[in-house]
Amino acid sequence: MSGPSAAGHLRPYGLRCDHRVTPLGIDEPEPLLSWRLASDHRGDDPVAHRVRVARLPGDRAAGDGGGVGGLGGETLWDSGPLTDPHATGVRYTGPALEPRTRYHWQVTVHPAGAAAPTEAGSWFETGLTMAPSDAPPADPPDADGWRAAWITHDPDPIEVMDAPTEGEAALDHHGLAPCPVLRRAFPGTSAPVTRARLYVSARGLYEVRLNGTRVGDAELAPGWTDYHHRVQYQTYDVTELVQSGENVLAATVADGWWSGFVGFEPRRAGAHYGSAPQLLAELHLVDAEGRTTRILTDHTWRTRTGTIRHADLLMGECHDLRHSADGWDLPGYDDRHWSPARVTDADHRLLVAAPDEPVRATAELPPRTVTRLREGVHVVDFGQNLAGRVRLRVDGLAPGARVTLRHAEVLDGNGELYTANLRTAAATDLLIGDGRAHTVFEPRFTYHGFRYAEISGPAELAAQDIVAVALHSDTPWAGSFDCSDPDIRRLHTCVTWGQRSNFVSVPTDCPQRDERLGWLADAQVFLPTAALNADVAAFFTKWLRDVDDARTPDGGFTNVAPRLVGVADEGAPGWADAGVIIPWHLYRTYDDPRFLARALPGMCAWVELIRRHNPDLVWRRRVGPHFSDWLAPGTPTPREVVATAYFAHSAHLTARAADVLGHHDLARDHHRLAAAVRAVFNDHFVTWTPGTGEGIDGAGGATDTLRIAGDTQTGYLLALAFGLLPEEHTGAAARRLAHLVEAAGPGLVTGFLGVALAAPVLDAYGRADLAHALLRRTEVPSWLFPLHHGATTIWERWDGWTPDAGFRAPAMNSFNHYALGSIGEWLYRGVAGLDQSADSTGYRRLTVRPAPGDLTHASARYESVRGTVAVRWERSGDTLALRVRVPPGATAEVHVPTTDPGSVRESGQVPVDGAHLTLAGTGPGRAVYRVASGVYRFTAAYAPAGPPARGPRPYAARVSTAGPATPSYAGPHEEDTK
């Protein structure tokens, strides 16, 4: 292809600061400035880059200071030309960043040859304070941090209480107090305001308004953390909301995670951190003359309780319009009859800037059907299980009249809401009228997991009067998948909705019942899927801090984060190991070693804790509740097998993390430990007999026999995925795994830990046919059975409902649980073939290896940190067409499925080795090419007959740097023997 042109040359795009687009209010002293690359030409790779950071006039004192063009202003830092062709970002290492300041930055990318460099620019802004740094202090040092006080509604004097009137006795506030509203009127500045920033947090939840307009679009802010360790705050640009004359800053606060119901412990159902919500806010007004005025939360604020009589994440929300104070958030309102706010303290030590995007309302779903059950009761089906709330328009609601909204995931046999599986979560919202003609009711401080809503009260309910609003952490969507089978497309959609529903400030297990906790195992098994669906780097940056905060004094990771009373602190195998597995996967996905640097002390402490209490290296002690392969329907995998496998895996990944960070002595110790644990695993749990076998390899004759204690699918999956077996034993283990899968239907009898490994491991060891068979299975247990019975998200149990048995035990039966949705990873990596090699980070070296099965087409697209990666293949008759996009700076190993390697064509021509494409080798059913960046269009004859070849990829050792049949979970283990 021709060289770069003005229309399609190498160019940076998608600029980010700490994995976020133009973040407002960061406190990271050395943020990562990153970019992606695009080009319309092959081999158009970068050879160098340069980053400059500047502060323009007014960036701290007045306004935004204009655009980036040419930067201008005061250049604070210039990286100079850096000749790393693989770089996708650079850490800022200039003078200490000042708080409350906007910085503009520009990246210049230099391509090879004579083509001109290209540039792109962006900005970030620091928060009210900066985290400590090793950089030289600012001159002069900032001594102007937080001044605001934490304030709350003063419960004294206690509000008078009247006896309930007829019809009101059933109002259940669950022991929750009304939500306080707080306001502060203040005059405008003498000179026009050119810059206004609001820094705000809550112990609980907040919603802030300035002159009657809601500030920002964050929901359930500031998000859930362990308030004993960290309290997040957000920053908002409110310049356009400030007016001359009187202004009013107003807020509503609610219990949220701070003082509301959280979890399932009946002896400590709520108030885990405090007893009542509190607000902290500072509004900074900078005028045209450079003066700064601060409006702070303090004793001068006025407060009362308002329309929201209670609001709770589990129980729901009640609005009583008879308590409304219209105009309370506007100038001119008379608040003399309100009470002064009570100052609780002025402790700012735990405040941190939120490192991730907040929860937002991201979608609205109209009703699919509205069904009248009986007079005044309607059931609304939104057609999709989701996490969120309902917005309802009601006309002419008389004073004291009620509208009740109840929520459920499914209906029972009578068409009524099935709510037994919600356990103690009431999930009920209530509106009480005051006689006004029109009301729009939408809760603000709760969310529910539901597909159905029962609306009681209105005699008639029109579809246009109701909508479901989906809420989740706003992780930018990064991936897409499609294929020819509508069931598999629906499965992918179910997986994505499960992710949306459960990424709500933390990665929860479920959004509906009295739990909604950040279970570590659920997160670690689903992360590979989640990171392909969305950019979750910032989201997990925040949550890994929760994981670290939750660590026990002896170094252990817990089972949930944030840590919560009622859940065993001592981490279980596969659960607590997420503290090791997740940072490693994030590093590999986003090529950001800070994930490892922040986590390595905890990783080492965790592995050492296991070693200290299990000197024989079989993990039997300090196993916590040991959930094992949770909810596996088959024979239980022996707990010691599961635990010891994870011990070896965590030791190995800790060693690799230490290697990446240059801690070679530490790495050497953990490599040796990993090798020792693997040896013990084989000694204790593996039996191997050469040359007898079951004759199931399709080749006839005797084969080796291998058994892992328990002889379960999960036992073999863990051993193969984590590289626990000697290479000469992996073939026998893979055959036994295939036999167990075939004997089950083909089917899976795995739980949370095994399910994520099944399809990738079968594919890696030459049995993609079985992976496809599992994918297409429709009987219990399978992914498609729930879909064929109305599921729109992944269930917690394979058999959460069956025609014969009905609903399973309601004590644990969520219909929106993403753990079993970890098959989503293989849809991208296996079916479509979009993957990176086992030794790659940040998709620097791609592996494109589609597994077509009996599908006729599949495609996947992913916005990697390097740029767009895309794969699409399509079969037409006996020809397969494969289109691959490789981003600049990356290479790919492309496995073209073909029954005749000589038939392969690229862009209509016989492939000829050259600068951008070389033939790497051929094998049964494949021709393998190494390609440079760019777009490639392969065609080949493809008419497979009979079952696919069985056993490990026979050509892998010749054509892949990853080694033969090595799944991406573990990576190479040769270094463990050194």
mmCIF file of C-alpha atoms in Angstrom, residues 12 35 48-52 79-82 105-111 116-120:
data_model
loop_
_atom_site.group_PDB
_atom_site.id
_atom_site.type_symbol
_atom_site.label_atom_id
_atom_site.label_comp_id
_atom_site.label_asym_id
_atom_site.label_seq_id
_atom_site.Cartn_x
_atom_site.Cartn_y
_atom_site.Cartn_z
ATOM 1 C CA PRO A 12 -3.215 10.310 17.879
ATOM 2 C CA TRP A 35 -3.350 8.354 23.659
ATOM 3 C CA ALA A 48 8.908 8.626 18.800
ATOM 4 C CA HIS A 49 6.590 10.877 20.746
ATOM 5 C CA ARG A 50 6.755 14.047 22.766
ATOM 6 C CA VAL A 51 4.420 15.352 25.457
ATOM 7 C CA ARG A 52 4.181 18.933 26.675
ATOM 8 C CA SER A 79 9.204 15.281 27.919
ATOM 9 C CA GLY A 80 11.438 15.857 24.931
ATOM 10 C CA PRO A 81 11.489 13.323 22.081
ATOM 11 C CA LEU A 82 11.062 9.782 23.466
ATOM 12 C CA TRP A 105 -1.312 18.957 27.345
ATOM 13 C CA GLN A 106 -0.324 17.962 23.863
ATOM 14 C CA VAL A 107 1.156 14.834 22.378
ATOM 15 C CA THR A 108 3.200 14.894 19.190
ATOM 16 C CA VAL A 109 3.653 11.569 17.408
ATOM 17 C CA HIS A 110 6.484 11.054 14.926
ATOM 18 C CA PRO A 111 5.963 8.406 12.238
ATOM 19 C CA ALA A 116 5.241 14.983 9.221
ATOM 20 C CA PRO A 117 4.490 14.484 12.907
ATOM 21 C CA THR A 118 0.917 14.901 14.092
ATOM 22 C CA GLU A 119 -0.472 16.369 17.279
ATOM 23 C CA ALA A 120 -3.511 16.235 19.511
#
